[in-house]
mmCIF file of C-alpha atoms in Angstrom:
data_model
loop_
_atom_site.group_PDB
_atom_site.id
_atom_site.type_symbol
_atom_site.label_atom_id
_atom_site.label_comp_id
_atom_site.label_asym_id
_atom_site.label_seq_id
_atom_site.Cartn_x
_atom_site.Cartn_y
_atom_site.Cartn_z
ATOM 1 C CA MET A 1 -12.390 22.091 -20.775
ATOM 2 C CA GLN A 2 -10.510 21.983 -17.462
ATOM 3 C CA LEU A 3 -9.175 18.491 -16.783
ATOM 4 C CA LEU A 4 -7.351 19.294 -13.542
ATOM 5 C CA THR A 5 -7.973 22.013 -10.952
ATOM 6 C CA LEU A 6 -6.005 22.592 -7.779
ATOM 7 C CA ASN A 7 -7.683 24.599 -5.037
ATOM 8 C CA ASN A 8 -5.346 25.954 -2.344
ATOM 9 C CA ILE A 9 -3.149 22.863 -2.089
ATOM 10 C CA VAL A 10 -1.003 22.787 1.046
ATOM 11 C CA LYS A 11 1.571 20.149 1.960
ATOM 12 C CA HIS A 12 3.550 20.522 5.164
ATOM 13 C CA PHE A 13 6.001 17.960 6.485
ATOM 14 C CA PRO A 14 6.943 17.712 10.161
ATOM 15 C CA ALA A 15 10.639 18.432 10.612
ATOM 16 C CA ARG A 16 12.145 15.983 13.051
ATOM 17 C CA GLY A 17 15.659 16.025 14.435
ATOM 18 C CA GLY A 18 17.785 15.166 17.416
ATOM 19 C CA MET A 19 18.318 11.897 19.217
ATOM 20 C CA PHE A 20 14.636 11.395 20.060
ATOM 21 C CA LYS A 21 13.300 12.589 16.673
ATOM 22 C CA LYS A 22 11.168 15.278 18.281
ATOM 23 C CA SER A 23 9.174 17.628 16.088
ATOM 24 C CA ASP A 24 11.261 20.646 15.221
ATOM 25 C CA GLY A 25 8.835 22.770 13.221
ATOM 26 C CA VAL A 26 7.117 22.318 9.864
ATOM 27 C CA VAL A 27 8.540 22.271 6.341
ATOM 28 C CA HIS A 28 6.322 24.392 4.086
ATOM 29 C CA ALA A 29 6.856 22.335 0.917
ATOM 30 C CA VAL A 30 3.701 23.519 -0.867
ATOM 31 C CA ASP A 31 1.820 26.468 0.558
ATOM 32 C CA GLY A 32 -1.502 27.336 -1.051
ATOM 33 C CA VAL A 33 -1.171 26.443 -4.749
ATOM 34 C CA SER A 34 -4.175 26.994 -7.019
ATOM 35 C CA LEU A 35 -4.145 26.457 -10.788
ATOM 36 C CA SER A 36 -6.030 24.722 -13.591
ATOM 37 C CA ILE A 37 -4.893 22.671 -16.581
ATOM 38 C CA GLU A 38 -6.906 22.438 -19.784
ATOM 39 C CA GLU A 39 -7.460 19.131 -21.539
ATOM 40 C CA GLY A 40 -4.957 18.584 -24.347
ATOM 41 C CA GLU A 41 -2.380 21.159 -23.221
ATOM 42 C CA THR A 42 1.128 20.834 -21.873
ATOM 43 C CA PHE A 43 1.430 22.813 -18.651
ATOM 44 C CA GLY A 44 4.999 23.524 -17.561
ATOM 45 C CA LEU A 45 5.972 23.908 -13.896
ATOM 46 C CA VAL A 46 9.396 25.474 -13.315
ATOM 47 C CA GLY A 47 11.479 26.735 -10.428
ATOM 48 C CA GLU A 48 14.712 26.180 -8.540
ATOM 49 C CA SER A 49 15.463 22.875 -6.840
ATOM 50 C CA GLY A 50 13.632 22.595 -3.539
ATOM 51 C CA CYS A 51 10.763 24.926 -4.456
ATOM 52 C CA GLY A 52 8.107 22.176 -4.136
ATOM 53 C CA LYS A 53 7.555 21.177 -7.797
ATOM 54 C CA SER A 54 7.951 17.428 -7.343
ATOM 55 C CA THR A 55 6.016 17.452 -4.085
ATOM 56 C CA LEU A 56 3.103 19.105 -5.869
ATOM 57 C CA GLY A 57 3.217 16.453 -8.606
ATOM 58 C CA ARG A 58 3.093 13.670 -6.035
ATOM 59 C CA VAL A 59 0.207 15.322 -4.209
ATOM 60 C CA ILE A 60 -1.759 15.486 -7.475
ATOM 61 C CA ALA A 61 -1.172 11.765 -8.034
ATOM 62 C CA ARG A 62 -1.886 11.144 -4.333
ATOM 63 C CA LEU A 63 1.393 9.376 -3.808
ATOM 64 C CA ILE A 64 1.510 11.638 -0.757
ATOM 65 C CA GLU A 65 -1.513 13.095 1.000
ATOM 66 C CA PRO A 66 -2.072 16.874 1.007
ATOM 67 C CA THR A 67 -2.272 18.705 4.306
ATOM 68 C CA SER A 68 -5.284 20.579 2.929
ATOM 69 C CA GLY A 69 -6.866 21.657 -0.338
ATOM 70 C CA GLU A 70 -8.623 19.985 -3.263
ATOM 71 C CA VAL A 71 -7.390 18.143 -6.360
ATOM 72 C CA ILE A 72 -10.239 18.090 -8.882
ATOM 73 C CA PHE A 73 -9.512 15.627 -11.694
ATOM 74 C CA ASP A 74 -12.158 15.050 -14.341
ATOM 75 C CA SER A 75 -14.764 16.725 -12.067
ATOM 76 C CA LYS A 76 -13.905 14.503 -9.062
ATOM 77 C CA ASP A 77 -12.172 15.613 -5.881
ATOM 78 C CA ILE A 78 -9.643 12.797 -5.672
ATOM 79 C CA THR A 79 -8.386 13.920 -2.246
ATOM 80 C CA ARG A 80 -11.602 12.478 -0.778
ATOM 81 C CA LEU A 81 -11.561 9.146 -2.610
ATOM 82 C CA LYS A 82 -10.936 5.860 -0.838
ATOM 83 C CA ALA A 83 -8.782 3.064 -2.269
ATOM 84 C CA LYS A 84 -11.354 1.631 -4.695
ATOM 85 C CA GLY A 85 -12.345 4.991 -6.145
ATOM 86 C CA LEU A 86 -8.730 6.125 -6.362
ATOM 87 C CA LYS A 87 -7.780 2.974 -8.258
ATOM 88 C CA SER A 88 -10.266 3.765 -11.013
ATOM 89 C CA VAL A 89 -9.087 7.387 -11.212
ATOM 90 C CA ARG A 90 -5.472 6.293 -11.608
ATOM 91 C CA ARG A 91 -6.327 4.648 -14.905
ATOM 92 C CA GLY A 92 -6.629 8.181 -16.257
ATOM 93 C CA LEU A 93 -3.759 9.775 -14.318
ATOM 94 C CA GLN A 94 -0.204 8.447 -14.531
ATOM 95 C CA LEU A 95 3.243 9.635 -13.475
ATOM 96 C CA ILE A 96 6.685 9.409 -15.109
ATOM 97 C CA PHE A 97 9.549 9.690 -12.635
ATOM 98 C CA GLN A 98 12.829 11.577 -12.809
ATOM 99 C CA ASP A 99 15.228 8.661 -12.389
ATOM 100 C CA PRO A 100 14.556 6.124 -15.160
ATOM 101 C CA TYR A 101 16.510 3.421 -13.330
ATOM 102 C CA ALA A 102 15.383 3.766 -9.719
ATOM 103 C CA SER A 103 11.722 3.775 -10.826
ATOM 104 C CA LEU A 104 12.029 0.359 -12.538
ATOM 105 C CA ASN A 105 12.126 -2.950 -10.653
ATOM 106 C CA PRO A 106 15.533 -4.480 -11.531
ATOM 107 C CA ARG A 107 14.220 -8.000 -10.893
ATOM 108 C CA MET A 108 11.399 -7.804 -13.413
ATOM 109 C CA PRO A 109 11.765 -8.096 -17.185
ATOM 110 C CA VAL A 110 10.561 -5.080 -19.120
ATOM 111 C CA GLY A 111 7.478 -6.867 -20.434
ATOM 112 C CA GLU A 112 6.266 -7.478 -16.872
ATOM 113 C CA ILE A 113 7.072 -3.898 -15.825
ATOM 114 C CA ILE A 114 5.006 -2.428 -18.664
ATOM 115 C CA GLY A 115 2.205 -4.969 -18.328
ATOM 116 C CA GLU A 116 1.925 -4.874 -14.534
ATOM 117 C CA ALA A 117 -0.724 -2.133 -14.568
ATOM 118 C CA LEU A 118 -2.809 -4.128 -17.065
ATOM 119 C CA LYS A 119 -2.748 -7.040 -14.642
ATOM 120 C CA ILE A 120 -3.557 -4.945 -11.559
ATOM 121 C CA HIS A 121 -6.536 -3.297 -13.258
ATOM 122 C CA ASN A 122 -7.627 -6.595 -14.825
ATOM 123 C CA ILE A 123 -7.657 -5.074 -18.316
ATOM 124 C CA ALA A 124 -5.760 -7.754 -20.217
ATOM 125 C CA ASN A 125 -4.300 -11.141 -19.374
ATOM 126 C CA GLY A 126 -2.214 -13.810 -21.042
ATOM 127 C CA LYS A 127 -1.692 -13.454 -24.773
ATOM 128 C CA GLU A 128 -3.714 -10.248 -24.988
ATOM 129 C CA ARG A 129 -1.510 -8.562 -22.390
ATOM 130 C CA GLY A 130 1.595 -9.715 -24.209
ATOM 131 C CA GLU A 131 0.328 -8.225 -27.477
ATOM 132 C CA ARG A 132 -0.460 -4.889 -25.830
ATOM 133 C CA VAL A 133 2.994 -4.789 -24.252
ATOM 134 C CA LYS A 134 4.625 -5.431 -27.648
ATOM 135 C CA LYS A 135 2.580 -2.613 -29.163
ATOM 136 C CA LEU A 136 3.631 -0.198 -26.416
ATOM 137 C CA ILE A 137 7.277 -1.184 -26.861
ATOM 138 C CA ASP A 138 6.973 -0.370 -30.543
ATOM 139 C CA ILE A 139 5.175 2.935 -29.894
ATOM 140 C CA VAL A 140 7.974 4.294 -27.688
ATOM 141 C CA GLY A 141 10.734 3.134 -30.016
ATOM 142 C CA LEU A 142 12.328 0.302 -28.036
ATOM 143 C CA PRO A 143 13.945 -2.791 -29.593
ATOM 144 C CA LYS A 144 11.467 -5.568 -30.387
ATOM 145 C CA ASP A 145 13.063 -8.012 -27.928
ATOM 146 C CA SER A 146 12.818 -5.558 -25.010
ATOM 147 C CA ALA A 147 10.035 -7.457 -23.243
ATOM 148 C CA TYR A 148 12.422 -10.280 -22.300
ATOM 149 C CA ARG A 149 15.304 -8.107 -21.126
ATOM 150 C CA TYR A 150 15.960 -6.406 -17.776
ATOM 151 C CA PRO A 151 16.333 -2.664 -17.000
ATOM 152 C CA HIS A 152 20.110 -2.841 -16.466
ATOM 153 C CA GLU A 153 20.528 -3.921 -20.104
ATOM 154 C CA PHE A 154 19.259 -0.556 -21.392
ATOM 155 C CA SER A 155 20.712 2.935 -21.660
ATOM 156 C CA GLY A 156 19.273 5.843 -19.664
ATOM 157 C CA GLY A 157 17.200 7.078 -22.587
ATOM 158 C CA GLN A 158 15.827 3.604 -23.256
ATOM 159 C CA ARG A 159 14.927 3.168 -19.586
ATOM 160 C CA GLN A 160 12.975 6.404 -19.712
ATOM 161 C CA ARG A 161 11.124 5.045 -22.762
ATOM 162 C CA ILE A 162 10.223 2.023 -20.633
ATOM 163 C CA GLY A 163 8.786 4.368 -18.010
ATOM 164 C CA ILE A 164 6.799 6.182 -20.685
ATOM 165 C CA ALA A 165 5.453 2.883 -22.060
ATOM 166 C CA ARG A 166 4.405 1.870 -18.548
ATOM 167 C CA ALA A 167 2.575 5.172 -18.085
ATOM 168 C CA LEU A 168 0.763 4.701 -21.416
ATOM 169 C CA ALA A 169 -0.383 1.149 -20.645
ATOM 170 C CA LEU A 170 -3.734 2.199 -19.141
ATOM 171 C CA ASN A 171 -4.542 4.768 -21.876
ATOM 172 C CA PRO A 172 -4.405 7.726 -19.459
ATOM 173 C CA ARG A 173 -5.740 11.190 -20.213
ATOM 174 C CA PHE A 174 -3.254 13.021 -17.982
ATOM 175 C CA ILE A 175 0.449 12.375 -17.368
ATOM 176 C CA ILE A 176 2.637 14.041 -14.744
ATOM 177 C CA ALA A 177 6.204 14.079 -16.063
ATOM 178 C CA ASP A 178 8.485 14.838 -13.114
ATOM 179 C CA GLU A 179 11.877 16.007 -14.440
ATOM 180 C CA PRO A 180 11.757 13.207 -17.051
ATOM 181 C CA ILE A 181 14.910 14.240 -18.938
ATOM 182 C CA SER A 182 17.173 15.762 -16.269
ATOM 183 C CA ALA A 183 19.140 12.516 -15.817
ATOM 184 C CA LEU A 184 19.765 12.083 -19.567
ATOM 185 C CA ASP A 185 22.454 13.290 -21.964
ATOM 186 C CA VAL A 186 21.552 16.403 -23.955
ATOM 187 C CA SER A 187 21.339 14.520 -27.264
ATOM 188 C CA ILE A 188 18.954 11.984 -25.722
ATOM 189 C CA GLN A 189 16.872 14.731 -24.089
ATOM 190 C CA ALA A 190 15.816 16.029 -27.509
ATOM 191 C CA GLN A 191 14.670 12.553 -28.566
ATOM 192 C CA ILE A 192 12.558 12.085 -25.432
ATOM 193 C CA ILE A 193 11.007 15.554 -25.705
ATOM 194 C CA ASN A 194 10.019 14.886 -29.324
ATOM 195 C CA LEU A 195 8.577 11.528 -28.254
ATOM 196 C CA PHE A 196 6.400 13.332 -25.686
ATOM 197 C CA LYS A 197 5.109 15.673 -28.386
ATOM 198 C CA ASP A 198 4.419 12.819 -30.825
ATOM 199 C CA LEU A 199 2.533 10.825 -28.189
ATOM 200 C CA GLN A 200 0.446 13.860 -27.280
ATOM 201 C CA LYS A 201 -0.668 14.250 -30.894
ATOM 202 C CA GLU A 202 -1.380 10.536 -31.297
ATOM 203 C CA PHE A 203 -3.261 9.937 -28.041
ATOM 204 C CA GLY A 204 -4.589 13.404 -27.122
ATOM 205 C CA LEU A 205 -2.659 13.485 -23.864
ATOM 206 C CA THR A 206 -2.516 16.283 -21.312
ATOM 207 C CA TYR A 207 0.819 16.854 -19.551
ATOM 208 C CA LEU A 208 2.027 18.491 -16.380
ATOM 209 C CA PHE A 209 5.709 18.859 -17.260
ATOM 210 C CA ILE A 210 7.852 19.536 -14.185
ATOM 211 C CA THR A 211 11.383 20.755 -14.860
ATOM 212 C CA HIS A 212 14.059 23.280 -13.940
ATOM 213 C CA ASP A 213 15.219 23.548 -17.574
ATOM 214 C CA LEU A 214 13.683 26.714 -19.012
ATOM 215 C CA ARG A 215 14.756 25.906 -22.567
ATOM 216 C CA VAL A 216 12.824 22.637 -22.506
ATOM 217 C CA VAL A 217 9.689 24.075 -20.953
ATOM 218 C CA GLU A 218 9.608 26.865 -23.534
ATOM 219 C CA TYR A 219 9.734 24.313 -26.361
ATOM 220 C CA ILE A 220 7.148 21.866 -25.064
ATOM 221 C CA SER A 221 4.659 23.924 -22.995
ATOM 222 C CA ASN A 222 1.541 25.887 -23.897
ATOM 223 C CA ARG A 223 1.375 27.563 -20.487
ATOM 224 C CA ILE A 224 3.876 27.874 -17.672
ATOM 225 C CA ALA A 225 3.668 28.296 -13.906
ATOM 226 C CA VAL A 226 6.726 29.575 -12.042
ATOM 227 C CA MET A 227 7.139 28.316 -8.470
ATOM 228 C CA TYR A 228 9.207 29.760 -5.645
ATOM 229 C CA LEU A 229 9.463 28.421 -2.095
ATOM 230 C CA GLY A 230 6.157 26.540 -2.162
ATOM 231 C CA LYS A 231 4.112 29.192 -3.966
ATOM 232 C CA ILE A 232 3.183 29.999 -7.556
ATOM 233 C CA VAL A 233 4.475 33.464 -8.454
ATOM 234 C CA GLU A 234 3.473 33.685 -12.144
ATOM 235 C CA ILE A 235 1.248 31.842 -14.641
ATOM 236 C CA GLY A 236 0.903 32.657 -18.320
ATOM 237 C CA ASN A 237 1.282 31.578 -21.919
ATOM 238 C CA SER A 238 4.750 30.315 -22.753
ATOM 239 C CA ALA A 239 5.429 32.938 -25.430
ATOM 240 C CA ASP A 240 4.255 35.815 -23.204
ATOM 241 C CA ILE A 241 6.349 34.761 -20.224
ATOM 242 C CA TYR A 242 9.494 34.343 -22.301
ATOM 243 C CA SER A 243 9.063 37.605 -24.179
ATOM 244 C CA HIS A 244 8.107 39.745 -21.174
ATOM 245 C CA PRO A 245 8.079 38.272 -17.649
ATOM 246 C CA VAL A 246 5.921 40.061 -15.085
ATOM 247 C CA HIS A 247 7.422 38.719 -11.848
ATOM 248 C CA PRO A 248 11.028 39.636 -10.873
ATOM 249 C CA TYR A 249 11.816 35.994 -10.076
ATOM 250 C CA THR A 250 10.760 34.901 -13.572
ATOM 251 C CA GLU A 251 12.902 37.684 -15.027
ATOM 252 C CA ALA A 252 15.921 36.459 -13.054
ATOM 253 C CA LEU A 253 15.410 32.845 -14.137
ATOM 254 C CA LEU A 254 15.142 33.797 -17.808
ATOM 255 C CA SER A 255 18.251 35.958 -17.619
ATOM 256 C CA ALA A 256 20.237 32.813 -16.731
ATOM 257 C CA VAL A 257 19.178 30.888 -19.859
ATOM 258 C CA PRO A 258 22.193 30.594 -22.227
ATOM 259 C CA MET A 259 21.894 32.304 -25.611
ATOM 260 C CA PRO A 260 22.423 30.025 -28.646
ATOM 261 C CA ASP A 261 24.253 32.853 -30.438
ATOM 262 C CA PRO A 262 27.503 33.691 -28.575
ATOM 263 C CA LYS A 263 27.581 37.139 -30.218
ATOM 264 C CA ARG A 264 24.309 38.136 -28.583
ATOM 265 C CA LYS A 265 24.564 39.393 -25.040
ATOM 266 C CA LYS A 266 21.924 39.899 -22.391
ATOM 267 C CA LYS A 267 22.028 41.286 -18.901
ATOM 268 C CA ARG A 268 22.338 38.571 -16.269
ATOM 269 C CA ILE A 269 20.432 39.167 -13.035
ATOM 270 C CA ILE A 270 22.350 37.690 -10.115
ATOM 271 C CA LEU A 271 20.141 36.742 -7.180
ATOM 272 C CA LYS A 272 21.924 37.433 -3.921
ATOM 273 C CA GLY A 273 21.865 34.883 -1.143
ATOM 274 C CA ASP A 274 20.375 31.412 -0.923
ATOM 275 C CA ILE A 275 16.749 30.374 -1.049
ATOM 276 C CA PRO A 276 15.278 30.907 2.437
ATOM 277 C CA SER A 277 14.534 27.786 4.449
ATOM 278 C CA PRO A 278 11.035 26.306 3.971
ATOM 279 C CA LEU A 279 11.153 25.683 7.723
ATOM 280 C CA ASN A 280 10.926 29.429 8.288
ATOM 281 C CA PRO A 281 9.778 31.212 5.102
ATOM 282 C CA PRO A 282 10.024 35.006 5.061
ATOM 283 C CA SER A 283 7.046 37.183 5.920
ATOM 284 C CA GLY A 284 5.324 39.146 3.169
ATOM 285 C CA CYS A 285 6.521 38.219 -0.310
ATOM 286 C CA ARG A 286 8.727 35.142 -0.031
ATOM 287 C CA PHE A 287 11.005 36.452 -2.769
ATOM 288 C CA HIS A 288 11.675 39.839 -1.157
ATOM 289 C CA THR A 289 14.937 38.686 0.494
ATOM 290 C CA ARG A 290 16.513 38.209 -2.969
ATOM 291 C CA CYS A 291 14.507 40.650 -5.107
ATOM 292 C CA ILE A 292 16.327 43.666 -6.523
ATOM 293 C CA TYR A 293 13.046 45.616 -6.694
ATOM 294 C CA ALA A 294 11.823 44.873 -3.137
ATOM 295 C CA GLN A 295 10.233 47.683 -1.101
ATOM 296 C CA GLU A 296 8.920 47.920 2.439
ATOM 297 C CA ARG A 297 5.450 46.705 1.434
ATOM 298 C CA CYS A 298 6.988 43.480 0.093
ATOM 299 C CA ARG A 299 8.445 42.698 3.516
ATOM 300 C CA VAL A 300 5.163 42.882 5.412
ATOM 301 C CA GLU A 301 2.327 42.132 2.984
ATOM 302 C CA GLU A 302 2.018 38.888 1.025
ATOM 303 C CA PRO A 303 1.060 39.553 -2.634
ATOM 304 C CA LEU A 304 -1.899 37.707 -4.147
ATOM 305 C CA LEU A 305 -1.753 35.777 -7.413
ATOM 306 C CA ILE A 306 -4.040 38.066 -9.418
ATOM 307 C CA PRO A 307 -4.584 38.953 -13.115
ATOM 308 C CA ARG A 308 -2.059 41.240 -14.762
ATOM 309 C CA ARG A 309 -1.586 42.146 -18.420
ATOM 310 C CA ASP A 310 -1.679 39.612 -21.284
ATOM 311 C CA ASN A 311 -4.009 37.269 -19.338
ATOM 312 C CA ARG A 312 -1.160 36.745 -16.911
ATOM 313 C CA LEU A 313 -1.400 35.908 -13.212
ATOM 314 C CA ALA A 314 1.380 37.208 -10.997
ATOM 315 C CA ALA A 315 1.970 37.501 -7.255
ATOM 316 C CA CYS A 316 3.866 40.794 -7.050
ATOM 317 C CA HIS A 317 3.120 44.219 -5.563
ATOM 318 C CA PHE A 318 5.270 45.916 -8.226
ATOM 319 C CA PRO A 319 5.043 43.842 -11.407
ATOM 320 C CA LEU A 320 7.434 44.545 -14.267
#
């Protein structure tokens, strides 16, 4: 069953500069993204910094409004909902942020941070809310006295556990995890990833896991979408994409993943040049300016995201 469907999501930001802040073009942050996420799966979204991953996550949660397109969550187009309807939808859709410190109010004790959503949605009050907060603290592996302490008293990994507990407070069905481990030490990253997997089994959660770390997304995801300059260039099962990428950009990303065995060597594909500016994306295929396989057709004709082998979708005129 499809829990989330995106239909041609577009998000453009006006680019303003100069003394009088006049409009100076449009930033094409997300440019026509369509995909679906099945209930109970972990869907990974990967790509270089600045490709639009986090913007897409915020559009799905309607923290920012899309320029156009539809976000269908649990059979409802949430882009058309007003405040009251959106409030009820958000009980089933939560977001975990990248920075586990900046996303927590430093003036609130942890118990109030975790229980705030329960208060806003009028789900539990007083003693009942306190008991639910204690249970959530225990579920995510925080010290028992955490409810009375403040965010600055915790390590980075513990603060991320606070963010996870807050996201779980409303018993959501779908969680958007936006780079949830990138600010953590490697040893702590493994603990948080395993916590995500344990919580998914226990509560039947569905994840959109946004990251630039290909090792992590391979471990945790059922399916993966690869994003480049505001567009999805490949979607497929995790094992298929890692064993045989179809899009040249995916191939280049995977070639940069370090091998755990130093004796094993693999050919590294070096992408020439920088990512083009989203203010003025290239014509045709957006990757053609850095693609080692690019031909004249790639420069003038934009490829469609269409089925390829192994139930794969890829936007490439000359797939691998």
